[in-house]
Short mmCIF file of C-alpha atoms in Angstrom, two decimals:
data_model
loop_
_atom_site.label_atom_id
_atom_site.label_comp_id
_atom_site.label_asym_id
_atom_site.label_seq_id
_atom_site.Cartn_x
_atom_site.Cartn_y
_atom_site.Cartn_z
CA UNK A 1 -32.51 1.30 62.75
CA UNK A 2 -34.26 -0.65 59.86
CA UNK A 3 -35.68 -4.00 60.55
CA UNK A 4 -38.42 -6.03 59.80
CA UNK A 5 -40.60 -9.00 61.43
CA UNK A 6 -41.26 -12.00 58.87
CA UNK A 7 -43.68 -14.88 58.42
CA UNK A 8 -42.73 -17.16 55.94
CA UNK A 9 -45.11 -19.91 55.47
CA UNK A 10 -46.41 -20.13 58.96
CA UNK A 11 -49.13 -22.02 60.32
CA UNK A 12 -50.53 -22.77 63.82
CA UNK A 13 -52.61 -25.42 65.09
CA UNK A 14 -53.29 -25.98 68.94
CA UNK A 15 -52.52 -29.82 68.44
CA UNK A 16 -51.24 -33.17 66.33
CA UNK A 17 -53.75 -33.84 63.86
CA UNK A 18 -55.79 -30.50 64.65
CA UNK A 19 -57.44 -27.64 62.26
CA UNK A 20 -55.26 -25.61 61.20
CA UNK A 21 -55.93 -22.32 62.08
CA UNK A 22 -53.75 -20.43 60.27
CA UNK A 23 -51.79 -22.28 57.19
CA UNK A 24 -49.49 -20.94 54.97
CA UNK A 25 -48.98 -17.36 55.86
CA UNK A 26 -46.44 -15.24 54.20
CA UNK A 27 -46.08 -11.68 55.42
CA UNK A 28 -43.82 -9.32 56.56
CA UNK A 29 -43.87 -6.27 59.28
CA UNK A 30 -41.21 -3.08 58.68
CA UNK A 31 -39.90 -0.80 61.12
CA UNK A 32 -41.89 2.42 61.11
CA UNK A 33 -44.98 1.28 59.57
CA UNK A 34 -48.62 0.93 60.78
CA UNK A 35 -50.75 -2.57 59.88
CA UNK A 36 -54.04 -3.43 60.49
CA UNK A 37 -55.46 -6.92 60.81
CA UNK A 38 -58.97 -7.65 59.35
CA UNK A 39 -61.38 -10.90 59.39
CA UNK A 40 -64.63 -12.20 60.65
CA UNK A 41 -64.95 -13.76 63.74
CA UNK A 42 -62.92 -17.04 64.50
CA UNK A 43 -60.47 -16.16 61.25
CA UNK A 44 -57.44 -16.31 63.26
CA UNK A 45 -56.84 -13.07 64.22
CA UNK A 46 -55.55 -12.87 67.52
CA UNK A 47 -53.70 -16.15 66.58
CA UNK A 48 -52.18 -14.19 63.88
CA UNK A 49 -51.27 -11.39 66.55
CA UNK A 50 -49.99 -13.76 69.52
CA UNK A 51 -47.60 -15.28 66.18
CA UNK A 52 -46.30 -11.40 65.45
CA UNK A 53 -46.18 -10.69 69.57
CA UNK A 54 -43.99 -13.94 70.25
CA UNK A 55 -46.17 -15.11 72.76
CA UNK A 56 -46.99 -18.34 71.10
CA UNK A 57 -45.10 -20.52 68.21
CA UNK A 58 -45.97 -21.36 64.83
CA UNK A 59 -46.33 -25.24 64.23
CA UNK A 60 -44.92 -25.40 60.55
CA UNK A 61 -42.89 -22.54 59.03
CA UNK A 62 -41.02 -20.08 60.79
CA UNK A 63 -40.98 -15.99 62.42
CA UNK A 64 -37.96 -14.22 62.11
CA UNK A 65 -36.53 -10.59 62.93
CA UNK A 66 -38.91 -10.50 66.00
CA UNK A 67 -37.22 -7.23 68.35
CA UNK A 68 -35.94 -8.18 71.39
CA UNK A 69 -38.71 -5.92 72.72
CA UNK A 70 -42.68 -6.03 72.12
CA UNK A 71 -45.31 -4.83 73.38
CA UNK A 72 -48.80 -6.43 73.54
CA UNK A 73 -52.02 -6.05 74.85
CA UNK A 74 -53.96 -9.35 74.35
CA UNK A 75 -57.70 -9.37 73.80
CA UNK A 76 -58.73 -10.68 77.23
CA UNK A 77 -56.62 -9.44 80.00
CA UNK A 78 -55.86 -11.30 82.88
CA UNK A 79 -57.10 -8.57 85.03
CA UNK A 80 -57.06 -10.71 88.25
CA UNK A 81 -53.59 -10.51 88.72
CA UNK A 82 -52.88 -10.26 92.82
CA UNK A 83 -50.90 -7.09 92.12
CA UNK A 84 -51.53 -3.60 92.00
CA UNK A 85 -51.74 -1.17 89.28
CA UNK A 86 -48.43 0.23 89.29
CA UNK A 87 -46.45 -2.91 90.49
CA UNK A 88 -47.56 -4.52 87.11
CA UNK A 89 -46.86 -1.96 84.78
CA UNK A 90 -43.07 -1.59 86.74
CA UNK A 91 -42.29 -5.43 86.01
CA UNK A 92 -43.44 -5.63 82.78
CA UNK A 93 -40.82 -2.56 82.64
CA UNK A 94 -38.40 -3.97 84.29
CA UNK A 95 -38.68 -6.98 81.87
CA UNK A 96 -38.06 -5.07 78.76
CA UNK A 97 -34.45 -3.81 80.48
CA UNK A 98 -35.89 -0.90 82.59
CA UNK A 99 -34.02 -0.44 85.89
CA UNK A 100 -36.60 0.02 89.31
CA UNK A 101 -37.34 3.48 89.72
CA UNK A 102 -37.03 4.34 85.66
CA UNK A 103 -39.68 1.32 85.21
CA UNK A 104 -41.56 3.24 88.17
CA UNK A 105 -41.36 6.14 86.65
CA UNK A 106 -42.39 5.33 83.10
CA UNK A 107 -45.70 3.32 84.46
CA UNK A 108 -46.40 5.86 86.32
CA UNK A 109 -46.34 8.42 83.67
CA UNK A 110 -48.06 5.99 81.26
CA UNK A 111 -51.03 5.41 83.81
CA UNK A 112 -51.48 9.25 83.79
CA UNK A 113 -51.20 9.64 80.31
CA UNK A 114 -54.08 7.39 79.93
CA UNK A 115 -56.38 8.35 82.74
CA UNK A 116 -55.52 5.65 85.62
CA UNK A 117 -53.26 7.56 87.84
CA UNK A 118 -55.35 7.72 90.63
CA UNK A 119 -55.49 4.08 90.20
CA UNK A 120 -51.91 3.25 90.67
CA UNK A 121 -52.35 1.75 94.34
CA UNK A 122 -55.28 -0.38 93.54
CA UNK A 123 -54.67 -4.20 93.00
CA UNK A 124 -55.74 -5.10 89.54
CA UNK A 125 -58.59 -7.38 91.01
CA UNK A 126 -61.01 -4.52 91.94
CA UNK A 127 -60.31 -2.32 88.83
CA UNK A 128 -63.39 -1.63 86.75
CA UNK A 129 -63.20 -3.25 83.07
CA UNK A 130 -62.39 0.28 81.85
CA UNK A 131 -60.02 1.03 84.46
CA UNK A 132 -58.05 -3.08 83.87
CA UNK A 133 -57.58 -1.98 80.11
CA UNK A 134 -55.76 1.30 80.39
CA UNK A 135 -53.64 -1.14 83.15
CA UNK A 136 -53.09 -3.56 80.13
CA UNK A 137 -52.14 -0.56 77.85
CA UNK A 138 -50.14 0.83 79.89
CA UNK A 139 -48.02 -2.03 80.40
CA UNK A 140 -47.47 -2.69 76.81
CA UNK A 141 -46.22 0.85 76.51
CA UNK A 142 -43.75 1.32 79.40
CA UNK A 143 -40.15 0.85 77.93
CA UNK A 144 -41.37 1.91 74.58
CA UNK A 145 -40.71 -1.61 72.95
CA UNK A 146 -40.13 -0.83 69.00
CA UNK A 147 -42.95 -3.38 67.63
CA UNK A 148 -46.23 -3.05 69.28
CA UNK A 149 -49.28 -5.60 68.83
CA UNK A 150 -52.46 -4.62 69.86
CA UNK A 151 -55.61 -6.86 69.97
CA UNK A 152 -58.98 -5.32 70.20
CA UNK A 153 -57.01 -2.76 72.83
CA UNK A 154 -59.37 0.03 72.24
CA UNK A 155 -62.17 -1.61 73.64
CA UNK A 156 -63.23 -0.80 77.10
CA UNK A 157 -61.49 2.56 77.18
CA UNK A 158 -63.04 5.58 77.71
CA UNK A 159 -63.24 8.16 74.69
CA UNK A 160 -60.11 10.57 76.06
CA UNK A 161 -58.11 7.00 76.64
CA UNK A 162 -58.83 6.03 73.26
CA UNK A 163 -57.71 9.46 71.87
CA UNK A 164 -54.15 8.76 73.88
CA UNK A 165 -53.64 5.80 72.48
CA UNK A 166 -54.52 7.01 68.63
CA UNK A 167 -51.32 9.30 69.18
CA UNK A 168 -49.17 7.06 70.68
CA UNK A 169 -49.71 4.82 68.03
CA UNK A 170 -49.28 7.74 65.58
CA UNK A 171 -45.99 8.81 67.64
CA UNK A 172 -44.64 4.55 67.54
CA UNK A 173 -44.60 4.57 64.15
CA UNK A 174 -43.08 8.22 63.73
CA UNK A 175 -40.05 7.45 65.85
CA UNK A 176 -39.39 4.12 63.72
CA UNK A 177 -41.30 1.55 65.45
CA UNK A 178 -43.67 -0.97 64.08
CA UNK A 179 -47.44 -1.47 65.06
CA UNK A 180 -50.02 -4.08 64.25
CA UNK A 181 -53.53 -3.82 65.30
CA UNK A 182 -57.05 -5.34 65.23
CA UNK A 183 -60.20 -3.24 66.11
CA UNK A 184 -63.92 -3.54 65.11
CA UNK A 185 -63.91 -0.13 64.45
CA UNK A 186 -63.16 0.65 60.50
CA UNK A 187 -62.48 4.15 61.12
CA UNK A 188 -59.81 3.12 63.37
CA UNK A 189 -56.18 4.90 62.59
CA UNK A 190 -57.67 4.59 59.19
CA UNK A 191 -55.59 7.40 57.28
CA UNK A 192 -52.38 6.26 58.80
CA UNK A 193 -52.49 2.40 58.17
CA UNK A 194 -49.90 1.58 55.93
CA UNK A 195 -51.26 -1.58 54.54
CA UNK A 196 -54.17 -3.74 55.71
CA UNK A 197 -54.44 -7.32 55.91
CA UNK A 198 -57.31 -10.02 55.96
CA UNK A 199 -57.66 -13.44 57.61
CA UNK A 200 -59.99 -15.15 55.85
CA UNK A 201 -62.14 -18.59 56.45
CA UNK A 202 -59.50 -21.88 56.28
CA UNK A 203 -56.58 -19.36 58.08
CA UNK A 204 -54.97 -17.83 54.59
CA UNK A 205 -54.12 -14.24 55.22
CA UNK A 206 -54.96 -12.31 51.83
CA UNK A 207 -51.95 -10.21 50.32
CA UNK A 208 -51.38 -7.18 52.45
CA UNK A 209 -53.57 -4.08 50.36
CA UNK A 210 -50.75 -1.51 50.38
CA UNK A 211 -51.87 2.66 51.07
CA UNK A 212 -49.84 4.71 49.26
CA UNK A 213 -49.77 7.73 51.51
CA UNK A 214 -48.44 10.02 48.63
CA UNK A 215 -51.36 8.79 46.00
CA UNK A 216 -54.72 9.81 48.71
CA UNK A 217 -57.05 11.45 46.38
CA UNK A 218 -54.73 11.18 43.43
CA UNK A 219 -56.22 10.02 39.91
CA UNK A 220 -56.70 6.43 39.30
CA UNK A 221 -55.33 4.38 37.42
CA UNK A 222 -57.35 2.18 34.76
CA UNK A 223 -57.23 -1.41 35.38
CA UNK A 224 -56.24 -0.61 40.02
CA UNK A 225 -57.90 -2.91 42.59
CA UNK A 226 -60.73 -1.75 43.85
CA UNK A 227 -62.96 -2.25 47.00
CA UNK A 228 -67.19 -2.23 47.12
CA UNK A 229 -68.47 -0.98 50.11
CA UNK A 230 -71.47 -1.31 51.32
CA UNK A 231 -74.03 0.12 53.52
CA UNK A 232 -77.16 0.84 55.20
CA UNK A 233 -78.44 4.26 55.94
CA UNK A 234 -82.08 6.48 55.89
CA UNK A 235 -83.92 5.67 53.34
CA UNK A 236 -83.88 8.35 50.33
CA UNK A 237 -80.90 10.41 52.32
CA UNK A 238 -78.97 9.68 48.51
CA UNK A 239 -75.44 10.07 48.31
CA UNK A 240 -73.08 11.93 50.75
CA UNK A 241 -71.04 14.64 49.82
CA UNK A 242 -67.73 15.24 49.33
CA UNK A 243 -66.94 11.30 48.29
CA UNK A 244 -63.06 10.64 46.48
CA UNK A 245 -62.74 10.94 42.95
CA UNK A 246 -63.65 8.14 40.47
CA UNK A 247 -65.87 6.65 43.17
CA UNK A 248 -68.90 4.78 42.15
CA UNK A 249 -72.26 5.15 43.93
CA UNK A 250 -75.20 3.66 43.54
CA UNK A 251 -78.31 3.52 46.40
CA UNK A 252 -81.56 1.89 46.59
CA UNK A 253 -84.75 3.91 47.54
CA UNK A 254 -84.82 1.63 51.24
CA UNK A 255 -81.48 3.35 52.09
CA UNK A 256 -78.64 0.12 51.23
CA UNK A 257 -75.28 2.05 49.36
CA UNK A 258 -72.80 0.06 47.11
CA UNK A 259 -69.56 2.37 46.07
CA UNK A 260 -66.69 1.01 44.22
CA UNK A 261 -63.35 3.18 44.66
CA UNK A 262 -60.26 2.45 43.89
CA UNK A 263 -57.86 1.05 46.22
CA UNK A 264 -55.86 3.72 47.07
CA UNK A 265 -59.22 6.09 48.07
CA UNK A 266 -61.28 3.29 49.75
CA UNK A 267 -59.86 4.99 52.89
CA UNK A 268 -61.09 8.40 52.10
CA UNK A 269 -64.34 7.10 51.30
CA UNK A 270 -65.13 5.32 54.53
CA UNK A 271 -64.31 8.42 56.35
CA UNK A 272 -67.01 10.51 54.24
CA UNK A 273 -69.37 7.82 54.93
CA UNK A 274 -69.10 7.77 58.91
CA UNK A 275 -68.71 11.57 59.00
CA UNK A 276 -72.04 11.64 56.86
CA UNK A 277 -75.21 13.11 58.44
CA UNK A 278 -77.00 11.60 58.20
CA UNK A 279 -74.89 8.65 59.56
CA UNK A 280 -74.39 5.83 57.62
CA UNK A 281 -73.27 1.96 59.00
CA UNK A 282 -71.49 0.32 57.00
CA UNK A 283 -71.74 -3.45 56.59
CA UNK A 284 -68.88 -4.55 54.68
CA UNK A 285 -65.44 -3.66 52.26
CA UNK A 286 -64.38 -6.23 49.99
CA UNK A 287 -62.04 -5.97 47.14
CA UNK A 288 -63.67 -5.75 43.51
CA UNK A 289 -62.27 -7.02 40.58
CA UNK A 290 -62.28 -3.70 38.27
CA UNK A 291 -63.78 -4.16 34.83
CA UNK A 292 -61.02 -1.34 33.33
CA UNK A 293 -63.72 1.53 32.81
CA UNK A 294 -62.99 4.93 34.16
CA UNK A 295 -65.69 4.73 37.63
CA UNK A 296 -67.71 7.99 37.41
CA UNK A 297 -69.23 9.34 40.79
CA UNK A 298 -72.88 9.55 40.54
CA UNK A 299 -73.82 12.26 42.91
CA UNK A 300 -77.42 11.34 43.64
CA UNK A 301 -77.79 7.79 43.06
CA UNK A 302 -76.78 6.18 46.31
CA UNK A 303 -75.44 6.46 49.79
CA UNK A 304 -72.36 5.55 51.03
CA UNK A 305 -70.54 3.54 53.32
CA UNK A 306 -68.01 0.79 54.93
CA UNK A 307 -69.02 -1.34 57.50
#
């Protein structure tokens, strides 16, 4: 089934009078594709997600399309709820339409599938950190709601709970569904995202930078957006190897990379970079006004990196 969640002009602003903290926003959120969220701290973010998730209202504009069905994992979970394990993950299932034993059933199975089985009995209160998230997972992913909204859900997980949830997000959007995501991590799902968004400073949200899974590591085209990254790595390490074509590299003798690539392989750059060993951290991806020259990869001149 085709559908799709849309913002049209929305803002949000906690009271009468207040900042806003999101104004204006125009965006829109397909069946079967895979968004990611991006912005510095205090952007709007997670008020951007809770918008997308239902949970809250926006103030001027409106949401529409929202699926009777969605899944969220917040970025603080109330992990002091006063039931156990299981019990939660079988309401929230039995709220999305789940009858009692097939809500059972399905947090049960989820709980394994992340690691937390052997938790199942224990009230949420005396969880471990690690432990409460795969709970607040979990619970977003019993009744396999078809638009899922996760904040900052990787963090706290362990790495073989982290690898779950990579497929499961992979597997979402295969079947049809819809998933939007924020995590610090810029290697995150990084192939698969179909388009990435920014919240910037005053609550705009930038136009969505699409990724044209059929063009990775095709030929660019003169005159394409582009995106400088930059980063820090060991000094005189130059260049990695193996960096997309018509990337631009250019690296200072202390070890600080700045590559421009075009749009459509800034993805495949970022993954040479943190696959580089030497390592390389990357400090920040912003899009670059091209200046309509052919960008030549200069193998030894630089390191690379996003950050």
């Amino acid at each position: 089934m085709s559908w799709a969640v849309t913002l049209d002009a929305v803002g949000r602003r906690y009271r009468v009078g207040g900042t806003w903290v999101l104004r204006g926003v125009d965006l829109e959120v397909r069946a079967g594709t895979l968004l990611r969220v991006e912005g510095g701290n205090g952007t709007g973010k997670s008020t951007l997600l809770r918008l997308l998730a239902g949970i809250e209202a926006p103030s001027a504009g409106r949401v529409r399309g929202l699926p009777g069905a969605r899944g969220y994992v917040p970025e603080r979970f109330p992990a002091t709820l006063p039931l156990t394990a299981a019990a939660y993950v079988t309401h929230l299932g039995r709220v999305r339409g789940l009858r009692g034993r097939a809500a059972a059933r399905e947090g049960a199975r989820w709980l394994e599938r992340l690691g937390a089985g052997r938790y199942a009995g224990t009230r949420m209160r005396e969880l471990s950190k690690g432990s409460s998230q795969k709970v607040a997972v979990a619970q977003a992913l019993v009744g396999r709601p078809p638009l899922l909204v996760l904040d900052e859900a990787w963090t706290g997980l362990d790495q073989p709970a982290r690898a779950v949830l990579d497929e499961v997000v992979r597997e979402r959007v295969a079947e049809g569904g819809a998933v939007v995501f924020v995590d610090h991590d810029p290697a995150r799902l990084a192939a698969e995202a179909d388009a990435v968004v920014r919240v910037a400073a005053g609550g705009r949200v930038e136009r969505a930078h699409r990724v044209p899974r059929s063009r990775a590591g095709a030929e660019p085209h003169l005159g394409e957006a582009h995106f400088r990254i930059e980063a820090r790595g060991t000094p005189g390490a130059g260049a990695p190897a193996g960096l997309p074509r018509g990337a631009r590299c250019r690296v200072t003798p202390g070890g600080v990379l700045s590559l421009t690539v075009p749009a459509a392989a800034s993805d495949a750059a970022l993954r040479t970079l943190l696959a580089a060993h030497p390592s390389w951290h990357v400090r920040s991806v912003r899009e670059h006004a091209a200046r309509g020259e052919h960008a030549v990869q200069e193998g030894n001149s630089g390191e690379a990196g996003r950050g």
